[in-house]
PDB file of C-alpha atoms in Angstrom:
ATOM      1  CA  MET A1129      66.157   5.391  17.538  1.00  0.00           C
ATOM      2  CA  ILE A1130      64.847   2.399  15.592  1.00  0.00           C
ATOM      3  CA  THR A1131      67.514   0.653  13.533  1.00  0.00           C
ATOM      4  CA  LYS A1132      66.718   0.603   9.814  1.00  0.00           C
ATOM      5  CA  ARG A1133      67.055  -2.747   8.069  1.00  0.00           C
ATOM      6  CA  ILE A1134      68.691  -3.506   4.727  1.00  0.00           C
ATOM      7  CA  ILE A1135      67.158  -6.571   3.074  1.00  0.00           C
ATOM      8  CA  PRO A1136      68.304  -8.306  -0.141  1.00  0.00           C
ATOM      9  CA  CYS A1137      65.594 -10.138  -2.052  1.00  0.00           C
ATOM     10  CA  LEU A1138      66.071 -13.440  -3.852  1.00  0.00           C
ATOM     11  CA  ASP A1139      63.479 -13.868  -6.612  1.00  0.00           C
ATOM     12  CA  VAL A1140      63.727 -17.578  -7.401  1.00  0.00           C
ATOM     13  CA  LYS A1141      62.475 -19.276 -10.579  1.00  0.00           C
ATOM     14  CA  ASN A1142      63.268 -22.905 -11.451  1.00  0.00           C
ATOM     15  CA  GLY A1143      65.788 -23.024  -8.622  1.00  0.00           C
ATOM     16  CA  ARG A1144      67.762 -19.949  -9.735  1.00  0.00           C
ATOM     17  CA  VAL A1145      67.774 -16.313  -8.649  1.00  0.00           C
ATOM     18  CA  VAL A1146      66.410 -14.084 -11.439  1.00  0.00           C
ATOM     19  CA  LYS A1147      65.789 -10.362 -11.904  1.00  0.00           C
ATOM     20  CA  GLY A1148      63.796  -8.318 -14.390  1.00  0.00           C
ATOM     21  CA  ILE A1149      62.277  -4.868 -14.900  1.00  0.00           C
ATOM     22  CA  ASN A1150      58.665  -4.024 -13.951  1.00  0.00           C
ATOM     23  CA  PHE A1151      58.285  -7.739 -13.053  1.00  0.00           C
ATOM     24  CA  LYS A1152      59.094  -8.742 -16.665  1.00  0.00           C
ATOM     25  CA  GLY A1153      62.093  -9.931 -18.722  1.00  0.00           C
ATOM     26  CA  LEU A1154      63.644 -12.182 -16.083  1.00  0.00           C
ATOM     27  CA  ASN A1155      67.386 -12.878 -16.363  1.00  0.00           C
ATOM     28  CA  ASP A1156      69.393 -15.549 -14.551  1.00  0.00           C
ATOM     29  CA  VAL A1157      71.587 -14.206 -11.737  1.00  0.00           C
ATOM     30  CA  SER A1158      72.967 -16.912  -9.424  1.00  0.00           C
ATOM     31  CA  SER A1159      72.366 -19.827  -7.066  1.00  0.00           C
ATOM     32  CA  PRO A1160      70.057 -18.836  -4.198  1.00  0.00           C
ATOM     33  CA  VAL A1161      72.126 -20.823  -1.711  1.00  0.00           C
ATOM     34  CA  GLU A1162      75.391 -19.112  -2.676  1.00  0.00           C
ATOM     35  CA  LEU A1163      73.822 -15.646  -2.695  1.00  0.00           C
ATOM     36  CA  ALA A1164      72.067 -16.194   0.626  1.00  0.00           C
ATOM     37  CA  LYS A1165      75.315 -17.247   2.290  1.00  0.00           C
ATOM     38  CA  TYR A1166      77.099 -14.219   0.853  1.00  0.00           C
ATOM     39  CA  TYR A1167      74.473 -11.795   2.171  1.00  0.00           C
ATOM     40  CA  SER A1168      74.330 -13.451   5.579  1.00  0.00           C
ATOM     41  CA  GLU A1169      78.090 -12.964   5.922  1.00  0.00           C
ATOM     42  CA  ASN A1170      78.174  -9.436   4.506  1.00  0.00           C
ATOM     43  CA  GLY A1171      75.894  -7.278   6.579  1.00  0.00           C
ATOM     44  CA  ALA A1172      72.324  -8.017   5.429  1.00  0.00           C
ATOM     45  CA  ASP A1173      69.855  -7.676   8.309  1.00  0.00           C
ATOM     46  CA  GLU A1174      67.341 -10.101   6.855  1.00  0.00           C
ATOM     47  CA  LEU A1175      66.735 -12.015   3.664  1.00  0.00           C
ATOM     48  CA  VAL A1176      63.597 -12.418   1.559  1.00  0.00           C
ATOM     49  CA  PHE A1177      63.115 -15.526  -0.611  1.00  0.00           C
ATOM     50  CA  TYR A1178      60.304 -15.425  -3.187  1.00  0.00           C
ATOM     51  CA  ASP A1179      59.401 -18.404  -5.369  1.00  0.00           C
ATOM     52  CA  ILE A1180      58.034 -15.965  -7.935  1.00  0.00           C
ATOM     53  CA  THR A1181      56.164 -18.360 -10.230  1.00  0.00           C
ATOM     54  CA  ALA A1182      54.615 -20.705  -7.641  1.00  0.00           C
ATOM     55  CA  SER A1183      51.272 -18.865  -7.505  1.00  0.00           C
ATOM     56  CA  ALA A1184      50.996 -18.339 -11.259  1.00  0.00           C
ATOM     57  CA  GLU A1185      51.856 -22.002 -11.880  1.00  0.00           C
ATOM     58  CA  GLY A1186      49.462 -23.197  -9.167  1.00  0.00           C
ATOM     59  CA  ARG A1187      52.040 -25.229  -7.265  1.00  0.00           C
ATOM     60  CA  ALA A1188      53.659 -25.365  -3.848  1.00  0.00           C
ATOM     61  CA  LEU A1189      56.885 -23.541  -3.100  1.00  0.00           C
ATOM     62  CA  PHE A1190      60.208 -25.332  -3.732  1.00  0.00           C
ATOM     63  CA  THR A1191      61.081 -26.622  -0.256  1.00  0.00           C
ATOM     64  CA  ASP A1192      64.371 -28.386  -1.019  1.00  0.00           C
ATOM     65  CA  ILE A1193      66.161 -25.170  -2.019  1.00  0.00           C
ATOM     66  CA  LEU A1194      64.483 -23.308   0.825  1.00  0.00           C
ATOM     67  CA  CYS A1195      65.763 -25.809   3.403  1.00  0.00           C
ATOM     68  CA  GLU A1196      69.273 -25.445   2.032  1.00  0.00           C
ATOM     69  CA  VAL A1197      69.102 -21.640   2.138  1.00  0.00           C
ATOM     70  CA  ALA A1198      67.699 -21.620   5.682  1.00  0.00           C
ATOM     71  CA  SER A1199      70.433 -23.927   6.946  1.00  0.00           C
ATOM     72  CA  THR A1200      73.125 -21.728   5.374  1.00  0.00           C
ATOM     73  CA  ILE A1201      72.266 -18.331   6.852  1.00  0.00           C
ATOM     74  CA  PHE A1202      72.227 -16.762  10.312  1.00  0.00           C
ATOM     75  CA  ILE A1203      69.828 -13.876   9.742  1.00  0.00           C
ATOM     76  CA  PRO A1204      66.000 -13.832   9.730  1.00  0.00           C
ATOM     77  CA  LEU A1205      64.456 -15.317   6.597  1.00  0.00           C
ATOM     78  CA  THR A1206      61.093 -14.351   5.094  1.00  0.00           C
ATOM     79  CA  VAL A1207      59.672 -16.722   2.498  1.00  0.00           C
ATOM     80  CA  GLY A1208      56.834 -16.312  -0.001  1.00  0.00           C
ATOM     81  CA  GLY A1209      55.365 -17.811  -3.159  1.00  0.00           C
ATOM     82  CA  GLY A1210      52.471 -20.265  -3.423  1.00  0.00           C
ATOM     83  CA  ILE A1211      51.301 -19.632   0.143  1.00  0.00           C
ATOM     84  CA  ASN A1212      47.602 -20.461  -0.024  1.00  0.00           C
ATOM     85  CA  SER A1213      46.764 -22.091   3.306  1.00  0.00           C
ATOM     86  CA  VAL A1214      47.765 -22.425   6.935  1.00  0.00           C
ATOM     87  CA  ALA A1215      49.325 -25.778   5.946  1.00  0.00           C
ATOM     88  CA  ASP A1216      51.644 -23.867   3.562  1.00  0.00           C
ATOM     89  CA  PHE A1217      52.679 -21.609   6.448  1.00  0.00           C
ATOM     90  CA  ASP A1218      53.447 -24.672   8.535  1.00  0.00           C
ATOM     91  CA  ARG A1219      55.462 -26.329   5.780  1.00  0.00           C
ATOM     92  CA  VAL A1220      57.583 -23.253   5.098  1.00  0.00           C
ATOM     93  CA  LEU A1221      58.200 -22.546   8.793  1.00  0.00           C
ATOM     94  CA  ASN A1222      59.296 -26.165   9.245  1.00  0.00           C
ATOM     95  CA  CYS A1223      61.827 -25.609   6.457  1.00  0.00           C
ATOM     96  CA  GLY A1224      63.489 -22.904   8.532  1.00  0.00           C
ATOM     97  CA  ALA A1225      61.691 -19.676   7.598  1.00  0.00           C
ATOM     98  CA  ASP A1226      61.210 -17.111  10.367  1.00  0.00           C
ATOM     99  CA  LYS A1227      58.382 -15.234   8.639  1.00  0.00           C
ATOM    100  CA  VAL A1228      55.984 -16.109   5.833  1.00  0.00           C
ATOM    101  CA  SER A1229      55.002 -13.685   3.114  1.00  0.00           C
ATOM    102  CA  VAL A1230      51.555 -13.960   1.588  1.00  0.00           C
ATOM    103  CA  ASN A1231      50.151 -12.162  -1.457  1.00  0.00           C
ATOM    104  CA  SER A1232      47.953 -13.997  -3.996  1.00  0.00           C
ATOM    105  CA  GLY A1233      46.858 -16.526  -1.346  1.00  0.00           C
ATOM    106  CA  ALA A1234      45.412 -13.749   0.822  1.00  0.00           C
ATOM    107  CA  ILE A1235      43.652 -12.241  -2.192  1.00  0.00           C
ATOM    108  CA  ARG A1236      41.994 -15.601  -2.888  1.00  0.00           C
ATOM    109  CA  ASN A1237      41.206 -16.198   0.789  1.00  0.00           C
ATOM    110  CA  PRO A1238      41.134 -12.976   2.854  1.00  0.00           C
ATOM    111  CA  ASP A1239      40.752 -15.021   6.061  1.00  0.00           C
ATOM    112  CA  LEU A1240      44.204 -16.574   5.564  1.00  0.00           C
ATOM    113  CA  VAL A1241      46.013 -13.670   7.225  1.00  0.00           C
ATOM    114  CA  TYR A1242      43.749 -13.837  10.281  1.00  0.00           C
ATOM    115  CA  GLU A1243      44.008 -17.635  10.575  1.00  0.00           C
ATOM    116  CA  ALA A1244      47.804 -17.638  10.259  1.00  0.00           C
ATOM    117  CA  ALA A1245      48.267 -14.754  12.698  1.00  0.00           C
ATOM    118  CA  LYS A1246      46.107 -16.525  15.254  1.00  0.00           C
ATOM    119  CA  LEU A1247      48.157 -19.726  14.934  1.00  0.00           C
ATOM    120  CA  TYR A1248      51.697 -18.349  14.582  1.00  0.00           C
ATOM    121  CA  GLY A1249      51.487 -14.748  15.812  1.00  0.00           C
ATOM    122  CA  ASP A1250      51.335 -11.423  13.960  1.00  0.00           C
ATOM    123  CA  GLN A1251      55.131 -11.183  13.803  1.00  0.00           C
ATOM    124  CA  CYS A1252      55.215 -14.259  11.560  1.00  0.00           C
ATOM    125  CA  VAL A1253      52.762 -12.976   8.939  1.00  0.00           C
ATOM    126  CA  VAL A1254      54.083 -10.609   6.272  1.00  0.00           C
ATOM    127  CA  LEU A1255      51.745  -9.091   3.710  1.00  0.00           C
ATOM    128  CA  SER A1256      53.481  -8.666   0.362  1.00  0.00           C
ATOM    129  CA  ALA A1257      51.550  -6.145  -1.720  1.00  0.00           C
ATOM    130  CA  ASP A1258      52.334  -5.789  -5.434  1.00  0.00           C
ATOM    131  CA  VAL A1259      51.025  -2.324  -6.249  1.00  0.00           C
ATOM    132  CA  LYS A1260      50.725  -0.419  -9.521  1.00  0.00           C
ATOM    133  CA  ARG A1261      49.029   2.801 -10.531  1.00  0.00           C
ATOM    134  CA  VAL A1262      45.956   2.258 -12.690  1.00  0.00           C
ATOM    135  CA  ASP A1263      43.780   5.196 -13.753  1.00  0.00           C
ATOM    136  CA  GLY A1264      45.132   7.369 -10.970  1.00  0.00           C
ATOM    137  CA  GLU A1265      44.727   4.930  -8.074  1.00  0.00           C
ATOM    138  CA  PHE A1266      46.991   2.408  -6.378  1.00  0.00           C
ATOM    139  CA  ARG A1267      45.816  -1.052  -7.436  1.00  0.00           C
ATOM    140  CA  ILE A1268      46.685  -4.494  -6.000  1.00  0.00           C
ATOM    141  CA  PHE A1269      48.076  -7.044  -8.459  1.00  0.00           C
ATOM    142  CA  ALA A1270      48.217 -10.826  -8.025  1.00  0.00           C
ATOM    143  CA  LYS A1271      50.241 -13.730  -9.445  1.00  0.00           C
ATOM    144  CA  GLY A1272      53.610 -12.011  -9.514  1.00  0.00           C
ATOM    145  CA  GLY A1273      52.249  -8.754 -10.905  1.00  0.00           C
ATOM    146  CA  ARG A1274      50.444 -10.447 -13.790  1.00  0.00           C
ATOM    147  CA  GLU A1275      46.837  -9.927 -12.751  1.00  0.00           C
ATOM    148  CA  ASP A1276      45.005  -6.711 -11.825  1.00  0.00           C
ATOM    149  CA  THR A1277      42.633  -7.569  -8.972  1.00  0.00           C
ATOM    150  CA  GLY A1278      40.717  -4.304  -9.281  1.00  0.00           C
ATOM    151  CA  MET A1279      41.195  -3.730  -5.520  1.00  0.00           C
ATOM    152  CA  GLU A1280      42.377  -0.366  -4.195  1.00  0.00           C
ATOM    153  CA  ALA A1281      45.740  -0.999  -2.526  1.00  0.00           C
ATOM    154  CA  ILE A1282      45.703   1.165   0.598  1.00  0.00           C
ATOM    155  CA  GLU A1283      42.356  -0.149   1.802  1.00  0.00           C
ATOM    156  CA  TRP A1284      43.452  -3.757   1.108  1.00  0.00           C
ATOM    157  CA  ILE A1285      46.684  -3.296   3.054  1.00  0.00           C
ATOM    158  CA  ARG A1286      44.842  -1.695   5.968  1.00  0.00           C
ATOM    159  CA  ARG A1287      42.351  -4.575   6.016  1.00  0.00           C
ATOM    160  CA  CYS A1288      45.109  -7.211   6.112  1.00  0.00           C
ATOM    161  CA  VAL A1289      46.954  -5.420   8.911  1.00  0.00           C
ATOM    162  CA  ASN A1290      43.714  -5.245  10.894  1.00  0.00           C
ATOM    163  CA  ASN A1291      43.412  -9.012  10.352  1.00  0.00           C
ATOM    164  CA  GLY A1292      46.866  -9.636  11.839  1.00  0.00           C
ATOM    165  CA  ALA A1293      49.616  -8.982   9.275  1.00  0.00           C
ATOM    166  CA  GLY A1294      52.562  -7.854  11.378  1.00  0.00           C
ATOM    167  CA  GLU A1295      54.601  -6.350   8.553  1.00  0.00           C
ATOM    168  CA  VAL A1296      53.984  -5.037   5.026  1.00  0.00           C
ATOM    169  CA  VAL A1297      56.305  -5.256   2.035  1.00  0.00           C
ATOM    170  CA  VAL A1298      55.245  -2.665  -0.542  1.00  0.00           C
ATOM    171  CA  ASN A1299      56.425  -3.793  -3.980  1.00  0.00           C
ATOM    172  CA  SER A1300      56.026  -0.943  -6.456  1.00  0.00           C
ATOM    173  CA  ILE A1301      55.603  -2.498  -9.907  1.00  0.00           C
ATOM    174  CA  ASP A1302      55.990   0.975 -11.439  1.00  0.00           C
ATOM    175  CA  THR A1303      59.538   1.374 -10.104  1.00  0.00           C
ATOM    176  CA  ASP A1304      60.659  -2.286  -9.983  1.00  0.00           C
ATOM    177  CA  GLY A1305      64.094  -2.730 -11.568  1.00  0.00           C
ATOM    178  CA  VAL A1306      64.019   0.776 -13.058  1.00  0.00           C
ATOM    179  CA  LYS A1307      66.636   2.035 -10.552  1.00  0.00           C
ATOM    180  CA  GLY A1308      65.169   5.519 -10.366  1.00  0.00           C
ATOM    181  CA  GLY A1309      64.572   5.480  -6.618  1.00  0.00           C
ATOM    182  CA  PHE A1310      61.917   4.097  -4.289  1.00  0.00           C
ATOM    183  CA  ASP A1311      58.247   4.954  -4.847  1.00  0.00           C
ATOM    184  CA  LEU A1312      58.013   7.581  -2.102  1.00  0.00           C
ATOM    185  CA  GLU A1313      54.436   8.631  -2.866  1.00  0.00           C
ATOM    186  CA  MET A1314      53.149   5.061  -2.637  1.00  0.00           C
ATOM    187  CA  LEU A1315      55.148   4.303   0.510  1.00  0.00           C
ATOM    188  CA  ASP A1316      53.981   7.481   2.228  1.00  0.00           C
ATOM    189  CA  ALA A1317      50.356   6.508   1.606  1.00  0.00           C
ATOM    190  CA  VAL A1318      50.925   3.048   3.142  1.00  0.00           C
ATOM    191  CA  CYS A1319      52.859   4.409   6.153  1.00  0.00           C
ATOM    192  CA  ASN A1320      50.011   6.806   6.915  1.00  0.00           C
ATOM    193  CA  ALA A1321      47.473   3.976   6.738  1.00  0.00           C
ATOM    194  CA  VAL A1322      49.064   1.378   9.050  1.00  0.00           C
ATOM    195  CA  SER A1323      51.102   1.239  12.253  1.00  0.00           C
ATOM    196  CA  VAL A1324      53.088  -1.963  11.575  1.00  0.00           C
ATOM    197  CA  PRO A1325      56.590  -2.009  10.014  1.00  0.00           C
ATOM    198  CA  VAL A1326      56.647  -1.085   6.322  1.00  0.00           C
ATOM    199  CA  ILE A1327      59.360  -2.385   3.987  1.00  0.00           C
ATOM    200  CA  ALA A1328      60.072  -0.451   0.795  1.00  0.00           C
ATOM    201  CA  SER A1329      60.667  -2.548  -2.322  1.00  0.00           C
ATOM    202  CA  GLY A1330      61.215  -1.602  -5.955  1.00  0.00           C
ATOM    203  CA  GLY A1331      63.340   1.127  -7.492  1.00  0.00           C
ATOM    204  CA  ALA A1332      66.654   1.281  -5.629  1.00  0.00           C
ATOM    205  CA  GLY A1333      69.410   2.245  -8.075  1.00  0.00           C
ATOM    206  CA  CYS A1334      72.189   3.497  -5.812  1.00  0.00           C
ATOM    207  CA  ALA A1335      73.117   3.892  -2.151  1.00  0.00           C
ATOM    208  CA  GLN A1336      71.774   7.437  -2.071  1.00  0.00           C
ATOM    209  CA  ASP A1337      68.283   6.125  -2.798  1.00  0.00           C
ATOM    210  CA  PHE A1338      68.276   4.492   0.657  1.00  0.00           C
ATOM    211  CA  VAL A1339      69.362   7.761   2.276  1.00  0.00           C
ATOM    212  CA  THR A1340      66.541   9.578   0.483  1.00  0.00           C
ATOM    213  CA  LEU A1341      64.070   6.863   1.513  1.00  0.00           C
ATOM    214  CA  PHE A1342      64.822   6.960   5.231  1.00  0.00           C
ATOM    215  CA  LYS A1343      65.252  10.751   5.423  1.00  0.00           C
ATOM    216  CA  THR A1344      62.051  11.479   3.499  1.00  0.00           C
ATOM    217  CA  LEU A1345      59.946   8.760   5.138  1.00  0.00           C
ATOM    218  CA  PRO A1346      61.227   8.091   8.677  1.00  0.00           C
ATOM    219  CA  LYS A1347      58.284   5.716   9.236  1.00  0.00           C
ATOM    220  CA  VAL A1348      59.679   3.223   6.690  1.00  0.00           C
ATOM    221  CA  ASP A1349      61.436   0.455   8.628  1.00  0.00           C
ATOM    222  CA  ALA A1350      63.493  -1.217   5.909  1.00  0.00           C
ATOM    223  CA  GLY A1351      64.711  -0.981   2.351  1.00  0.00           C
ATOM    224  CA  LEU A1352      64.609  -4.078   0.157  1.00  0.00           C
ATOM    225  CA  ALA A1353      66.475  -4.448  -3.126  1.00  0.00           C
ATOM    226  CA  ALA A1354      67.710  -7.119  -5.508  1.00  0.00           C
ATOM    227  CA  SER A1355      69.713  -6.285  -8.623  1.00  0.00           C
ATOM    228  CA  ILE A1356      71.910  -3.527  -7.152  1.00  0.00           C
ATOM    229  CA  PHE A1357      73.080  -5.998  -4.516  1.00  0.00           C
ATOM    230  CA  HIS A1358      73.221  -9.051  -6.816  1.00  0.00           C
ATOM    231  CA  PHE A1359      75.367  -7.298  -9.431  1.00  0.00           C
ATOM    232  CA  GLY A1360      77.694  -5.572  -6.969  1.00  0.00           C
ATOM    233  CA  GLU A1361      76.494  -2.045  -7.751  1.00  0.00           C
ATOM    234  CA  VAL A1362      75.983  -1.426  -4.033  1.00  0.00           C
ATOM    235  CA  TYR A1363      77.791  -3.287  -1.244  1.00  0.00           C
ATOM    236  CA  ILE A1364      75.818  -3.516   1.975  1.00  0.00           C
ATOM    237  CA  PRO A1365      78.711  -2.681   4.376  1.00  0.00           C
ATOM    238  CA  GLU A1366      79.466   0.492   2.379  1.00  0.00           C
ATOM    239  CA  LEU A1367      75.773   1.368   2.208  1.00  0.00           C
ATOM    240  CA  LYS A1368      75.495   1.078   5.971  1.00  0.00           C
ATOM    241  CA  GLU A1369      78.549   3.277   6.513  1.00  0.00           C
ATOM    242  CA  LEU A1370      76.912   5.923   4.333  1.00  0.00           C
ATOM    243  CA  LEU A1371      73.634   5.658   6.243  1.00  0.00           C
ATOM    244  CA  LYS A1372      75.510   5.985   9.548  1.00  0.00           C
ATOM    245  CA  LYS A1373      77.246   9.147   8.284  1.00  0.00           C
ATOM    246  CA  GLU A1374      73.798  10.508   7.450  1.00  0.00           C
ATOM    247  CA  ASN A1375      72.713   9.868  11.069  1.00  0.00           C
ATOM    248  CA  ILE A1376      70.442   6.988  10.071  1.00  0.00           C
ATOM    249  CA  SER A1377      70.634   4.178  12.617  1.00  0.00           C
ATOM    250  CA  VAL A1378      71.762   0.832  11.188  1.00  0.00           C
ATOM    251  CA  ARG A1379      73.339  -2.367  12.471  1.00  0.00           C
ATOM    252  CA  LEU A1380      77.007  -2.418  11.507  1.00  0.00           C
ATOM    253  CA  VAL A1381      78.845  -5.697  10.934  1.00  0.00           C
TER     254      VAL A1381
END
């Protein structure tokens, strides 16, 4: 049985972890270095670090904070934000990232996923897809959920996986920060379209939401969340004990 992963997400703006609702109304949470260390020591399987305004502001990702985070933790680290070229992949990997997440950069240059996968391997390339319903279809958004690309999401995700993306993070803008549960309909559509690991992001409000996710959609490999972990609403060791009781395979600390 494949072990399900629990992944906290650090959305970083101006060097601080922030969290909002539906990608808006960002509030300060904590230091990314302190939070990363806490999660590494308290049962997280991996960590995701997003510099959430790098693409919108047209700049490179903050590497000083990233280096400090990478040197503090002992779990795999995925990093995204302002990844527009193979050189950006190289820079972030040299800072200590294990995987690189690409979103707006791949939209601007669809060959980026293929080029990076060829250089660093599929397992290193993570497609982060910000998806929202528009007029009854799943639509891809760019620049931290600010810009509707007009592209249908499932076909875009399938195309990127065919080009070498080894993993897909599905960020549901509709459920982000709402805490009403993961977007099961959206995730099911993605799982049926690709054969690589799919990570569910957006909507977790309690531990039971993870049980529902993995029981309803066994193909989903991991659950990613931010605020419920940041604010102590759900503790990862307790969440994993619950998942184990529900016969869902997890790595226990």
